């Protein structure tokens, strides 16, 4: 701590504090315009000037750290006069009309408080852009503080803005292109948030928010904390909060894509389909109808004729209730969620090898890693706030290896990019392991203390030396060796992986092969290391962890281990037969054994692989209950009953993010019409089925308390603590601080972990004469999964549809031009797509996203599934492309 005197009063502050922050903390805040604590100080506006002992002239407090014995004066006539002069210079061109129109704008209040009139002198040659749907530009209000330039570089890493010219002729505009978008803007909104003068502004805020409510983003598994601004019963604005996850940052979806909540086709009334047509009915009628159908099916075919799907978009409490409903009310373990199609392979591999099926480390560790290994993940689009943090770490010098068939944004920045042939992760990861061993890059101490099975493992991977697998993997042997050296030499090195690893025949095995690399190099149990799946949706980690998984109960506890305890708390016997996971439910439906499906927040028809087959299976069901905000594709084609639900802005509860944090969501608005929270619907249906006991909770907190009583590692996560603490499980009691890093001294089950011998079994989806190309599917920045939400926002203007990305060589070979619609077919189905010629693609490989219901990309994907947990192989399918009309 450092002692200093501010306006005659002594204060103590931490070493290294910026003087401007010390002044604010001491209640002696000074005005400033160019300062933003998220970026490096610039000292340009000189409004924060103060007198400091020993300095001849006033100094900007934003550019100075506190020092012991400092004596500071913040007020006085000379300082006031200096600030006024500086403000006059800053406002020399500022338009008077802006002040008149918006007197409450902080900058306008500052001018008024100092008695400064805006200069109102017109400037020439200002940047103009009306094309961005969310970000407005009014450069006549620019005061040249350069906060936009700095925050776009230093937080988002996009380098969009540049200052051109000097002195009075300075102009700020995108460095390349004539619009923000052409300049590389990704719509994160950081420059808008930072701009103090209103030159950059949120276009769509017509109304000032009346109330701000802290909540968790509804989109991806990063779990950004956001403040929702509401007025007149609508969400009108979002702003990122300063939390450990996102530190005041957000991405275009969390920050701007909220208008779906008020879309005109939001379903607000329960419905039953009669003679092919949806009819609005009362809740009583809808619940009675669903209950009587379920009762009849269970009576006739047994409880295992019903399947239940929890929702990665709904809360922990709701997912807990829905799996309890399946097990207690219906009497079946047939309950799953879309973790199955996503990161169940990660959970399986991590649990098998290390004892806990979740990310080992925290996003905060990004700042401590010296090197990154990013495998089959595209975080700058899928997890943009994490992507931006990784980018900053790399710009500051951390090493980066990217393993991805496509040249993604991070691959562009990488020291080594291994553009692996899709489906060849296992031999490639084994080759990395073989290199680590051959070149003696392993952590011998860690191996001796914490790892077993080295000899058998070393013998196995000796067959995978880079020189022998390079050809099959499509990458040079020397590049594989360089990647191994970087990962081993950078310690601590942090591995992040995505669906490019999991969505394969060898998905679980791919993750095991990654865990091997961490074990060999001692990259576990310490900050800045680990194996970290980038989990998908806002609560996919939670949905599975709450027990929406046929083989495990709440807390990922095995049924044979924890079953008795659950039976006691639930006052019911658990079903004896093994449950079906989602792929098996589809198979059972196709075979006529499954008769009913309840899909809570899961558009299974659109998103499951091999959609023509999914359709054949779903068509055989007698009852399909869809519980959603919108008429999704499952409901449109197969729904029998529709339960309309409250959105995440309209209910309370918790989500679990990718790094094991449990975070609150809070009611910011009432639900529209007859929409009800998922938890209400589940309880109401239990009551209709005559089993209200155990489903009479008064609200989410009461449900959560039952979760805590059954899940030892979550017992300490009370709502009261979540109100003001940032907690990651394991958190076994109410005084436990939570666990940012797993496996510190020992692994969950034991002191040591065992290296996995991973065989390579290639997929049957190989190119041949009829289907000579490989299609891989994935995500794009502006759209989200089934598209039900983002397609009902102005994100549609940022990306209207999917493209079929292909290498220039392939386009030339087929004679395709940019923007041409072509026909693509696999052995399973076909679609028409618009060609996008991209240097990020390698010849022979194609890429498309799957967010557009009208294109239905999953008609193309195959029936191949992960060997251990049956995740569909979305990442490789052999296809051919043809000119339309051929
Ligand atoms: N904008 C946006 N963000 C999202 C989502 C969204 O729909 N839109 N969805 C969320 C969800 S549910 C999830 S699960 C996450 C997913 O996030 P990611 O896992 O990052 O998503 P994908 O784009 O599906 O796949 C990642 C990468 O895998 C690569 N890949 C394909 N085949 C292979 C292979 O054989 N080997 C390797 N090494 N790489 C391969 C692809 O080229 C792609 O760049 O994103 C979440 N965030
Ligand atoms: N080809 C291909 N297909 C894929 C993938 C791929 O990479 N390639 N990825 C797969 C992956 S990883 C995933 S996760 C799936 C995602 O597929 P889905 O889970 O089907 O997609 P989502 O859009 O995340 O949301 C599901 C539904 O939840 C609804 N919803 C939102 N909030 C709530 C709520 O609070 N309550 C309720 N009841 N409903 C709500 C939405 O309107 C939407 O209809 O797609 C999979 N499909
Ligand atoms: S919105 Fe984000 S990416 Fe776009 S210019 Fe501003 S800071 Fe840069
Ligand atoms: S990074 Fe993910 S959690 Fe954060 S704002 Fe974007 S979509 Fe939401
Ligand atoms: Mo996902």
mmCIF file with all atom_site columns, N, CA and C in Angstrom, residues 210-260:
data_model
loop_
_atom_site.group_PDB
_atom_site.id
_atom_site.type_symbol
_atom_site.label_atom_id
_atom_site.label_alt_id
_atom_site.label_comp_id
_atom_site.label_asym_id
_atom_site.label_entity_id
_atom_site.label_seq_id
_atom_site.pdbx_PDB_ins_code
_atom_site.Cartn_x
_atom_site.Cartn_y
_atom_site.Cartn_z
_atom_site.occupancy
_atom_site.B_iso_or_equiv
_atom_site.pdbx_formal_charge
_atom_site.auth_seq_id
_atom_site.auth_comp_id
_atom_site.auth_asym_id
_atom_site.auth_atom_id
_atom_site.pdbx_PDB_model_num
ATOM 1   N N  . UNK A 1 210 ? -35.362 2.646   -18.632 1.00 0.00 ? 210 UNK A N  1
ATOM 2   C CA . UNK A 1 210 ? -35.826 3.159   -17.344 1.00 0.00 ? 210 UNK A CA 1
ATOM 3   C C  . UNK A 1 210 ? -35.190 2.379   -16.201 1.00 0.00 ? 210 UNK A C  1
ATOM 4   N N  . UNK A 1 211 ? -34.958 1.097   -16.417 1.00 0.00 ? 211 UNK A N  1
ATOM 5   C CA . UNK A 1 211 ? -34.396 0.230   -15.376 1.00 0.00 ? 211 UNK A CA 1
ATOM 6   C C  . UNK A 1 211 ? -33.303 -0.630  -16.006 1.00 0.00 ? 211 UNK A C  1
ATOM 7   N N  . UNK A 1 212 ? -32.239 -0.848  -15.257 1.00 0.00 ? 212 UNK A N  1
ATOM 8   C CA . UNK A 1 212 ? -31.189 -1.785  -15.702 1.00 0.00 ? 212 UNK A CA 1
ATOM 9   C C  . UNK A 1 212 ? -31.204 -2.988  -14.779 1.00 0.00 ? 212 UNK A C  1
ATOM 10  N N  . UNK A 1 213 ? -31.152 -4.184  -15.344 1.00 0.00 ? 213 UNK A N  1
ATOM 11  C CA . UNK A 1 213 ? -31.167 -5.410  -14.545 1.00 0.00 ? 213 UNK A CA 1
ATOM 12  C C  . UNK A 1 213 ? -29.971 -6.260  -14.918 1.00 0.00 ? 213 UNK A C  1
ATOM 13  N N  . UNK A 1 214 ? -29.172 -6.660  -13.929 1.00 0.00 ? 214 UNK A N  1
ATOM 14  C CA . UNK A 1 214 ? -27.998 -7.502  -14.197 1.00 0.00 ? 214 UNK A CA 1
ATOM 15  C C  . UNK A 1 214 ? -28.429 -8.924  -14.539 1.00 0.00 ? 214 UNK A C  1
ATOM 16  N N  . UNK A 1 215 ? -27.897 -9.455  -15.626 1.00 0.00 ? 215 UNK A N  1
ATOM 17  C CA . UNK A 1 215 ? -28.240 -10.825 -15.994 1.00 0.00 ? 215 UNK A CA 1
ATOM 18  C C  . UNK A 1 215 ? -27.074 -11.470 -16.736 1.00 0.00 ? 215 UNK A C  1
ATOM 19  N N  . UNK A 1 216 ? -27.275 -12.692 -17.198 1.00 0.00 ? 216 UNK A N  1
ATOM 20  C CA . UNK A 1 216 ? -26.255 -13.432 -17.931 1.00 0.00 ? 216 UNK A CA 1
ATOM 21  C C  . UNK A 1 216 ? -26.702 -13.541 -19.383 1.00 0.00 ? 216 UNK A C  1
ATOM 22  N N  . UNK A 1 217 ? -25.767 -13.406 -20.301 1.00 0.00 ? 217 UNK A N  1
ATOM 23  C CA . UNK A 1 217 ? -26.096 -13.453 -21.727 1.00 0.00 ? 217 UNK A CA 1
ATOM 24  C C  . UNK A 1 217 ? -26.827 -14.749 -22.073 1.00 0.00 ? 217 UNK A C  1
ATOM 25  N N  . UNK A 1 218 ? -27.795 -14.645 -22.978 1.00 0.00 ? 218 UNK A N  1
ATOM 26  C CA . UNK A 1 218 ? -28.612 -15.810 -23.350 1.00 0.00 ? 218 UNK A CA 1
ATOM 27  C C  . UNK A 1 218 ? -27.972 -16.651 -24.449 1.00 0.00 ? 218 UNK A C  1
ATOM 28  N N  . UNK A 1 219 ? -26.876 -16.215 -25.014 1.00 0.00 ? 219 UNK A N  1
ATOM 29  C CA . UNK A 1 219 ? -26.336 -16.939 -26.166 1.00 0.00 ? 219 UNK A CA 1
ATOM 30  C C  . UNK A 1 219 ? -25.274 -17.972 -25.780 1.00 0.00 ? 219 UNK A C  1
ATOM 31  N N  . UNK A 1 220 ? -24.009 -17.619 -25.819 1.00 0.00 ? 220 UNK A N  1
ATOM 32  C CA . UNK A 1 220 ? -23.010 -18.695 -25.765 1.00 0.00 ? 220 UNK A CA 1
ATOM 33  C C  . UNK A 1 220 ? -22.502 -18.998 -24.371 1.00 0.00 ? 220 UNK A C  1
ATOM 34  N N  . UNK A 1 221 ? -21.710 -20.048 -24.286 1.00 0.00 ? 221 UNK A N  1
ATOM 35  C CA . UNK A 1 221 ? -21.237 -20.562 -23.012 1.00 0.00 ? 221 UNK A CA 1
ATOM 36  C C  . UNK A 1 221 ? -20.162 -19.730 -22.341 1.00 0.00 ? 221 UNK A C  1
ATOM 37  N N  . UNK A 1 222 ? -19.772 -18.603 -22.944 1.00 0.00 ? 222 UNK A N  1
ATOM 38  C CA . UNK A 1 222 ? -18.822 -17.727 -22.250 1.00 0.00 ? 222 UNK A CA 1
ATOM 39  C C  . UNK A 1 222 ? -19.470 -17.213 -20.963 1.00 0.00 ? 222 UNK A C  1
ATOM 40  N N  . UNK A 1 223 ? -20.746 -16.848 -21.060 1.00 0.00 ? 223 UNK A N  1
ATOM 41  C CA . UNK A 1 223 ? -21.454 -16.421 -19.849 1.00 0.00 ? 223 UNK A CA 1
ATOM 42  C C  . UNK A 1 223 ? -21.191 -14.985 -19.458 1.00 0.00 ? 223 UNK A C  1
ATOM 43  N N  . UNK A 1 224 ? -21.138 -14.094 -20.447 1.00 0.00 ? 224 UNK A N  1
ATOM 44  C CA . UNK A 1 224 ? -20.902 -12.685 -20.141 1.00 0.00 ? 224 UNK A CA 1
ATOM 45  C C  . UNK A 1 224 ? -22.005 -12.136 -19.241 1.00 0.00 ? 224 UNK A C  1
ATOM 46  N N  . UNK A 1 225 ? -21.604 -11.263 -18.314 1.00 0.00 ? 225 UNK A N  1
ATOM 47  C CA . UNK A 1 225 ? -22.572 -10.573 -17.483 1.00 0.00 ? 225 UNK A CA 1
ATOM 48  C C  . UNK A 1 225 ? -22.982 -9.290  -18.209 1.00 0.00 ? 225 UNK A C  1
ATOM 49  N N  . UNK A 1 226 ? -24.285 -9.085  -18.306 1.00 0.00 ? 226 UNK A N  1
ATOM 50  C CA . UNK A 1 226 ? -24.802 -7.945  -19.054 1.00 0.00 ? 226 UNK A CA 1
ATOM 51  C C  . UNK A 1 226 ? -25.849 -7.235  -18.214 1.00 0.00 ? 226 UNK A C  1
ATOM 52  N N  . UNK A 1 227 ? -26.007 -5.950  -18.453 1.00 0.00 ? 227 UNK A N  1
ATOM 53  C CA . UNK A 1 227 ? -27.127 -5.217  -17.868 1.00 0.00 ? 227 UNK A CA 1
ATOM 54  C C  . UNK A 1 227 ? -28.167 -5.006  -18.960 1.00 0.00 ? 227 UNK A C  1
ATOM 55  N N  . UNK A 1 228 ? -29.388 -5.439  -18.671 1.00 0.00 ? 228 UNK A N  1
ATOM 56  C CA . UNK A 1 228 ? -30.485 -5.293  -19.631 1.00 0.00 ? 228 UNK A CA 1
ATOM 57  C C  . UNK A 1 228 ? -31.220 -4.006  -19.304 1.00 0.00 ? 228 UNK A C  1
ATOM 58  N N  . UNK A 1 229 ? -31.331 -3.133  -20.278 1.00 0.00 ? 229 UNK A N  1
ATOM 59  C CA . UNK A 1 229 ? -32.086 -1.901  -20.075 1.00 0.00 ? 229 UNK A CA 1
ATOM 60  C C  . UNK A 1 229 ? -33.507 -2.078  -20.596 1.00 0.00 ? 229 UNK A C  1
ATOM 61  N N  . UNK A 1 230 ? -34.481 -1.790  -19.761 1.00 0.00 ? 230 UNK A N  1
ATOM 62  C CA . UNK A 1 230 ? -35.873 -1.957  -20.184 1.00 0.00 ? 230 UNK A CA 1
ATOM 63  C C  . UNK A 1 230 ? -36.643 -0.654  -20.036 1.00 0.00 ? 230 UNK A C  1
ATOM 64  N N  . UNK A 1 231 ? -37.658 -0.515  -20.871 1.00 0.00 ? 231 UNK A N  1
ATOM 65  C CA . UNK A 1 231 ? -38.579 0.617   -20.770 1.00 0.00 ? 231 UNK A CA 1
ATOM 66  C C  . UNK A 1 231 ? -39.870 0.214   -21.469 1.00 0.00 ? 231 UNK A C  1
ATOM 67  N N  . UNK A 1 232 ? -40.986 0.639   -20.943 1.00 0.00 ? 232 UNK A N  1
ATOM 68  C CA . UNK A 1 232 ? -42.298 0.342   -21.535 1.00 0.00 ? 232 UNK A CA 1
ATOM 69  C C  . UNK A 1 232 ? -42.463 -1.144  -21.860 1.00 0.00 ? 232 UNK A C  1
ATOM 70  N N  . UNK A 1 233 ? -42.020 -2.019  -20.977 1.00 0.00 ? 233 UNK A N  1
ATOM 71  C CA . UNK A 1 233 ? -42.230 -3.447  -21.172 1.00 0.00 ? 233 UNK A CA 1
ATOM 72  C C  . UNK A 1 233 ? -41.379 -4.065  -22.267 1.00 0.00 ? 233 UNK A C  1
ATOM 73  N N  . UNK A 1 234 ? -40.321 -3.390  -22.698 1.00 0.00 ? 234 UNK A N  1
ATOM 74  C CA . UNK A 1 234 ? -39.454 -3.950  -23.748 1.00 0.00 ? 234 UNK A CA 1
ATOM 75  C C  . UNK A 1 234 ? -37.992 -3.860  -23.335 1.00 0.00 ? 234 UNK A C  1
ATOM 76  N N  . UNK A 1 235 ? -37.189 -4.763  -23.901 1.00 0.00 ? 235 UNK A N  1
ATOM 77  C CA . UNK A 1 235 ? -35.743 -4.595  -23.788 1.00 0.00 ? 235 UNK A CA 1
ATOM 78  C C  . UNK A 1 235 ? -35.365 -3.516  -24.793 1.00 0.00 ? 235 UNK A C  1
ATOM 79  N N  . UNK A 1 236 ? -34.686 -2.474  -24.329 1.00 0.00 ? 236 UNK A N  1
ATOM 80  C CA . UNK A 1 236 ? -34.310 -1.412  -25.271 1.00 0.00 ? 236 UNK A CA 1
ATOM 81  C C  . UNK A 1 236 ? -32.800 -1.257  -25.407 1.00 0.00 ? 236 UNK A C  1
ATOM 82  N N  . UNK A 1 237 ? -32.052 -1.838  -24.490 1.00 0.00 ? 237 UNK A N  1
ATOM 83  C CA . UNK A 1 237 ? -30.592 -1.710  -24.594 1.00 0.00 ? 237 UNK A CA 1
ATOM 84  C C  . UNK A 1 237 ? -29.929 -2.790  -23.767 1.00 0.00 ? 237 UNK A C  1
ATOM 85  N N  . UNK A 1 238 ? -28.658 -3.035  -24.099 1.00 0.00 ? 238 UNK A N  1
ATOM 86  C CA . UNK A 1 238 ? -27.837 -3.976  -23.338 1.00 0.00 ? 238 UNK A CA 1
ATOM 87  C C  . UNK A 1 238 ? -26.504 -3.319  -23.150 1.00 0.00 ? 238 UNK A C  1
ATOM 88  N N  . UNK A 1 239 ? -25.912 -3.512  -21.979 1.00 0.00 ? 239 UNK A N  1
ATOM 89  C CA . UNK A 1 239 ? -24.520 -3.070  -21.871 1.00 0.00 ? 239 UNK A CA 1
ATOM 90  C C  . UNK A 1 239 ? -23.730 -4.103  -21.085 1.00 0.00 ? 239 UNK A C  1
ATOM 91  N N  . UNK A 1 240 ? -22.500 -4.314  -21.483 1.00 0.00 ? 240 UNK A N  1
ATOM 92  C CA . UNK A 1 240 ? -21.679 -5.311  -20.805 1.00 0.00 ? 240 UNK A CA 1
ATOM 93  C C  . UNK A 1 240 ? -21.314 -4.847  -19.400 1.00 0.00 ? 240 UNK A C  1
ATOM 94  N N  . UNK A 1 241 ? -21.293 -5.788  -18.460 1.00 0.00 ? 241 UNK A N  1
ATOM 95  C CA . UNK A 1 241 ? -20.948 -5.449  -17.084 1.00 0.00 ? 241 UNK A CA 1
ATOM 96  C C  . UNK A 1 241 ? -19.487 -5.806  -16.823 1.00 0.00 ? 241 UNK A C  1
ATOM 97  N N  . UNK A 1 242 ? -18.944 -5.214  -15.776 1.00 0.00 ? 242 UNK A N  1
ATOM 98  C CA . UNK A 1 242 ? -17.554 -5.485  -15.436 1.00 0.00 ? 242 UNK A CA 1
ATOM 99  C C  . UNK A 1 242 ? -17.505 -6.717  -14.533 1.00 0.00 ? 242 UNK A C  1
ATOM 100 N N  . UNK A 1 243 ? -17.473 -7.899  -15.149 1.00 0.00 ? 243 UNK A N  1
ATOM 101 C CA . UNK A 1 243 ? -17.401 -9.133  -14.366 1.00 0.00 ? 243 UNK A CA 1
ATOM 102 C C  . UNK A 1 243 ? -16.102 -9.841  -14.720 1.00 0.00 ? 243 UNK A C  1
ATOM 103 N N  . UNK A 1 244 ? -15.701 -10.828 -13.916 1.00 0.00 ? 244 UNK A N  1
ATOM 104 C CA . UNK A 1 244 ? -14.451 -11.528 -14.237 1.00 0.00 ? 244 UNK A CA 1
ATOM 105 C C  . UNK A 1 244 ? -14.487 -12.203 -15.612 1.00 0.00 ? 244 UNK A C  1
ATOM 106 N N  . UNK A 1 245 ? -15.655 -12.612 -16.085 1.00 0.00 ? 245 UNK A N  1
ATOM 107 C CA . UNK A 1 245 ? -15.721 -13.292 -17.374 1.00 0.00 ? 245 UNK A CA 1
ATOM 108 C C  . UNK A 1 245 ? -15.469 -12.314 -18.507 1.00 0.00 ? 245 UNK A C  1
ATOM 109 N N  . UNK A 1 246 ? -16.203 -11.227 -18.537 1.00 0.00 ? 246 UNK A N  1
ATOM 110 C CA . UNK A 1 246 ? -16.135 -10.374 -19.735 1.00 0.00 ? 246 UNK A CA 1
ATOM 111 C C  . UNK A 1 246 ? -15.536 -9.000  -19.520 1.00 0.00 ? 246 UNK A C  1
ATOM 112 N N  . UNK A 1 247 ? -15.271 -8.602  -18.273 1.00 0.00 ? 247 UNK A N  1
ATOM 113 C CA . UNK A 1 247 ? -14.561 -7.345  -18.004 1.00 0.00 ? 247 UNK A CA 1
ATOM 114 C C  . UNK A 1 247 ? -15.069 -6.184  -18.842 1.00 0.00 ? 247 UNK A C  1
ATOM 115 N N  . UNK A 1 248 ? -16.372 -6.001  -18.822 1.00 0.00 ? 248 UNK A N  1
ATOM 116 C CA . UNK A 1 248 ? -16.919 -4.842  -19.523 1.00 0.00 ? 248 UNK A CA 1
ATOM 117 C C  . UNK A 1 248 ? -16.983 -4.984  -21.027 1.00 0.00 ? 248 UNK A C  1
ATOM 118 N N  . UNK A 1 249 ? -16.779 -6.210  -21.532 1.00 0.00 ? 249 UNK A N  1
ATOM 119 C CA . UNK A 1 249 ? -16.822 -6.397  -22.979 1.00 0.00 ? 249 UNK A CA 1
ATOM 120 C C  . UNK A 1 249 ? -17.988 -7.324  -23.336 1.00 0.00 ? 249 UNK A C  1
ATOM 121 N N  . UNK A 1 250 ? -18.378 -7.344  -24.601 1.00 0.00 ? 250 UNK A N  1
ATOM 122 C CA . UNK A 1 250 ? -19.428 -8.254  -25.060 1.00 0.00 ? 250 UNK A CA 1
ATOM 123 C C  . UNK A 1 250 ? -19.210 -8.486  -26.543 1.00 0.00 ? 250 UNK A C  1
ATOM 124 N N  . UNK A 1 251 ? -20.103 -9.263  -27.149 1.00 0.00 ? 251 UNK A N  1
ATOM 125 C CA . UNK A 1 251 ? -20.027 -9.425  -28.602 1.00 0.00 ? 251 UNK A CA 1
ATOM 126 C C  . UNK A 1 251 ? -21.353 -8.996  -29.199 1.00 0.00 ? 251 UNK A C  1
ATOM 127 N N  . UNK A 1 252 ? -21.403 -9.026  -30.516 1.00 0.00 ? 252 UNK A N  1
ATOM 128 C CA . UNK A 1 252 ? -22.555 -8.477  -31.228 1.00 0.00 ? 252 UNK A CA 1
ATOM 129 C C  . UNK A 1 252 ? -23.866 -9.156  -30.833 1.00 0.00 ? 252 UNK A C  1
ATOM 130 N N  . UNK A 1 253 ? -23.818 -10.429 -30.473 1.00 0.00 ? 253 UNK A N  1
ATOM 131 C CA . UNK A 1 253 ? -25.077 -11.094 -30.124 1.00 0.00 ? 253 UNK A CA 1
ATOM 132 C C  . UNK A 1 253 ? -25.563 -10.640 -28.746 1.00 0.00 ? 253 UNK A C  1
ATOM 133 N N  . UNK A 1 254 ? -24.700 -10.764 -27.755 1.00 0.00 ? 254 UNK A N  1
ATOM 134 C CA . UNK A 1 254 ? -25.113 -10.364 -26.414 1.00 0.00 ? 254 UNK A CA 1
ATOM 135 C C  . UNK A 1 254 ? -25.444 -8.878  -26.342 1.00 0.00 ? 254 UNK A C  1
ATOM 136 N N  . UNK A 1 255 ? -24.661 -8.082  -27.046 1.00 0.00 ? 255 UNK A N  1
ATOM 137 C CA . UNK A 1 255 ? -24.769 -6.630  -26.932 1.00 0.00 ? 255 UNK A CA 1
ATOM 138 C C  . UNK A 1 255 ? -25.976 -6.074  -27.705 1.00 0.00 ? 255 UNK A C  1
ATOM 139 N N  . UNK A 1 256 ? -26.280 -6.697  -28.853 1.00 0.00 ? 256 UNK A N  1
ATOM 140 C CA . UNK A 1 256 ? -27.282 -6.075  -29.720 1.00 0.00 ? 256 UNK A CA 1
ATOM 141 C C  . UNK A 1 256 ? -28.451 -6.970  -30.122 1.00 0.00 ? 256 UNK A C  1
ATOM 142 N N  . UNK A 1 257 ? -28.266 -8.301  -30.107 1.00 0.00 ? 257 UNK A N  1
ATOM 143 C CA . UNK A 1 257 ? -29.288 -9.159  -30.731 1.00 0.00 ? 257 UNK A CA 1
ATOM 144 C C  . UNK A 1 257 ? -30.359 -9.577  -29.720 1.00 0.00 ? 257 UNK A C  1
ATOM 145 N N  . UNK A 1 258 ? -31.148 -8.608  -29.265 1.00 0.00 ? 258 UNK A N  1
ATOM 146 C CA . UNK A 1 258 ? -32.169 -8.923  -28.265 1.00 0.00 ? 258 UNK A CA 1
ATOM 147 C C  . UNK A 1 258 ? -33.595 -8.726  -28.768 1.00 0.00 ? 258 UNK A C  1
ATOM 148 N N  . UNK A 1 259 ? -33.734 -8.250  -29.991 1.00 0.00 ? 259 UNK A N  1
ATOM 149 C CA . UNK A 1 259 ? -35.085 -7.894  -30.436 1.00 0.00 ? 259 UNK A CA 1
ATOM 150 C C  . UNK A 1 259 ? -36.003 -9.075  -30.689 1.00 0.00 ? 259 UNK A C  1
ATOM 151 N N  . UNK A 1 260 ? -35.401 -10.269 -30.808 1.00 0.00 ? 260 UNK A N  1
ATOM 152 C CA . UNK A 1 260 ? -36.247 -11.458 -30.955 1.00 0.00 ? 260 UNK A CA 1
ATOM 153 C C  . UNK A 1 260 ? -37.266 -11.537 -29.840 1.00 0.00 ? 260 UNK A C  1
#
